[in-house]
């Protein structure tokens, strides 16, 4: 969901300060997107969501079913070989 302000991000704080990155989500904000995606009926697989809205700027390659199937098969073979 992005950078969420939890103790797990303590390692990141020096980088934040060095580069002036101050945008971190609160825990409720960080939880909202994956909960929405998990519980919202009718979302199609492979869609990209940000701030509870479907984004249209995702790379078109993400909507290529044959390529997705090939990646899935490759991933399964890699896991079996590991």
PDB file of C-alpha atoms in Angstrom:
ATOM      1  CA  UNK A   1       0.000   0.000   0.000  1.00  0.00           C
ATOM      2  CA  UNK A   2       2.985   2.322   0.280  1.00  0.00           C
ATOM      3  CA  UNK A   3       5.081   3.427   3.221  1.00  0.00           C
ATOM      4  CA  UNK A   4       3.161   2.892   6.442  1.00  0.00           C
ATOM      5  CA  UNK A   5       4.287   4.602   9.631  1.00  0.00           C
ATOM      6  CA  UNK A   6       4.936   1.589  11.876  1.00  0.00           C
ATOM      7  CA  UNK A   7       7.920   0.480  13.944  1.00  0.00           C
ATOM      8  CA  UNK A   8       8.850  -1.803  11.032  1.00  0.00           C
ATOM      9  CA  UNK A   9       9.887   1.353   9.180  1.00  0.00           C
ATOM     10  CA  UNK A  10      12.375   2.542  11.821  1.00  0.00           C
ATOM     11  CA  UNK A  11      15.259   1.561   9.530  1.00  0.00           C
ATOM     12  CA  UNK A  12      13.866   3.902   6.881  1.00  0.00           C
ATOM     13  CA  UNK A  13      13.615   7.054   9.000  1.00  0.00           C
ATOM     14  CA  UNK A  14      17.244   8.182   8.430  1.00  0.00           C
ATOM     15  CA  UNK A  15      16.667   7.997   4.667  1.00  0.00           C
ATOM     16  CA  UNK A  16      13.437   9.924   5.066  1.00  0.00           C
ATOM     17  CA  UNK A  17      15.164  12.698   6.943  1.00  0.00           C
ATOM     18  CA  UNK A  18      18.130  12.794   4.555  1.00  0.00           C
ATOM     19  CA  UNK A  19      15.933  13.105   1.443  1.00  0.00           C
ATOM     20  CA  UNK A  20      13.025  15.046   2.909  1.00  0.00           C
ATOM     21  CA  UNK A  21      10.495  12.301   2.286  1.00  0.00           C
ATOM     22  CA  UNK A  22       7.733  12.935   4.750  1.00  0.00           C
ATOM     23  CA  UNK A  23       4.834  11.120   3.147  1.00  0.00           C
ATOM     24  CA  UNK A  24       3.970   8.047   5.175  1.00  0.00           C
ATOM     25  CA  UNK A  25       0.565   6.521   5.600  1.00  0.00           C
ATOM     26  CA  UNK A  26      -1.031   6.034   8.972  1.00  0.00           C
ATOM     27  CA  UNK A  27      -1.783   2.433   9.921  1.00  0.00           C
ATOM     28  CA  UNK A  28      -5.509   2.814   9.054  1.00  0.00           C
ATOM     29  CA  UNK A  29      -4.594   4.368   5.695  1.00  0.00           C
ATOM     30  CA  UNK A  30      -2.147   1.549   4.991  1.00  0.00           C
ATOM     31  CA  UNK A  31      -4.734  -1.089   5.832  1.00  0.00           C
ATOM     32  CA  UNK A  32      -7.546   0.489   3.813  1.00  0.00           C
ATOM     33  CA  UNK A  33      -6.353  -0.396   0.291  1.00  0.00           C
ATOM     34  CA  UNK A  34      -5.655  -4.123   0.760  1.00  0.00           C
ATOM     35  CA  UNK A  35      -8.829  -4.556   2.814  1.00  0.00           C
ATOM     36  CA  UNK A  36     -10.840  -2.778   0.136  1.00  0.00           C
ATOM     37  CA  UNK A  37      -9.324  -4.970  -2.587  1.00  0.00           C
ATOM     38  CA  UNK A  38      -9.927  -8.147  -0.588  1.00  0.00           C
ATOM     39  CA  UNK A  39     -13.524  -7.360   0.317  1.00  0.00           C
ATOM     40  CA  UNK A  40     -14.863  -5.482  -2.714  1.00  0.00           C
ATOM     41  CA  UNK A  41     -16.933  -7.801  -4.913  1.00  0.00           C
ATOM     42  CA  UNK A  42     -16.410  -7.650  -8.647  1.00  0.00           C
ATOM     43  CA  UNK A  43     -12.825  -6.416  -8.877  1.00  0.00           C
ATOM     44  CA  UNK A  44     -11.108  -8.045 -11.818  1.00  0.00           C
ATOM     45  CA  UNK A  45      -7.797  -9.790 -11.430  1.00  0.00           C
ATOM     46  CA  UNK A  46      -4.787  -7.747 -12.454  1.00  0.00           C
ATOM     47  CA  UNK A  47      -6.348  -4.352 -11.836  1.00  0.00           C
ATOM     48  CA  UNK A  48      -4.218  -1.694 -10.166  1.00  0.00           C
ATOM     49  CA  UNK A  49      -5.726   0.351  -7.367  1.00  0.00           C
ATOM     50  CA  UNK A  50      -4.481   3.407  -5.525  1.00  0.00           C
ATOM     51  CA  UNK A  51      -6.333   5.499  -2.959  1.00  0.00           C
ATOM     52  CA  UNK A  52      -9.373   3.219  -3.372  1.00  0.00           C
ATOM     53  CA  UNK A  53      -9.663   4.089  -7.071  1.00  0.00           C
ATOM     54  CA  UNK A  54      -8.751   1.999 -10.080  1.00  0.00           C
ATOM     55  CA  UNK A  55      -5.799   3.470 -11.916  1.00  0.00           C
ATOM     56  CA  UNK A  56      -5.761   3.584 -15.689  1.00  0.00           C
ATOM     57  CA  UNK A  57      -2.097   4.369 -16.164  1.00  0.00           C
ATOM     58  CA  UNK A  58      -0.862   0.852 -15.396  1.00  0.00           C
ATOM     59  CA  UNK A  59       1.439  -0.568 -18.041  1.00  0.00           C
ATOM     60  CA  UNK A  60      -0.642  -2.330 -20.751  1.00  0.00           C
ATOM     61  CA  UNK A  61       1.601  -5.371 -20.408  1.00  0.00           C
ATOM     62  CA  UNK A  62      -0.162  -6.087 -17.109  1.00  0.00           C
ATOM     63  CA  UNK A  63      -3.357  -6.819 -19.064  1.00  0.00           C
ATOM     64  CA  UNK A  64      -1.768  -9.415 -21.397  1.00  0.00           C
ATOM     65  CA  UNK A  65      -3.383 -12.776 -20.466  1.00  0.00           C
ATOM     66  CA  UNK A  66      -0.957 -14.976 -22.463  1.00  0.00           C
ATOM     67  CA  UNK A  67       2.014 -13.230 -20.885  1.00  0.00           C
ATOM     68  CA  UNK A  68       0.448 -13.586 -17.439  1.00  0.00           C
ATOM     69  CA  UNK A  69      -0.044 -17.315 -18.021  1.00  0.00           C
ATOM     70  CA  UNK A  70       3.573 -17.670 -19.152  1.00  0.00           C
ATOM     71  CA  UNK A  71       4.796 -15.850 -16.050  1.00  0.00           C
ATOM     72  CA  UNK A  72       2.647 -18.073 -13.847  1.00  0.00           C
ATOM     73  CA  UNK A  73       4.009 -21.241 -15.482  1.00  0.00           C
ATOM     74  CA  UNK A  74       7.579 -19.966 -15.191  1.00  0.00           C
ATOM     75  CA  UNK A  75       7.042 -19.091 -11.518  1.00  0.00           C
ATOM     76  CA  UNK A  76       5.597 -22.516 -10.741  1.00  0.00           C
ATOM     77  CA  UNK A  77       8.554 -24.225 -12.428  1.00  0.00           C
ATOM     78  CA  UNK A  78      11.018 -22.050 -10.523  1.00  0.00           C
ATOM     79  CA  UNK A  79       9.357 -22.900  -7.198  1.00  0.00           C
ATOM     80  CA  UNK A  80       9.358 -26.613  -8.014  1.00  0.00           C
ATOM     81  CA  UNK A  81      13.055 -26.444  -8.930  1.00  0.00           C
ATOM     82  CA  UNK A  82      14.011 -24.626  -5.730  1.00  0.00           C
TER      83      UNK A  82
END
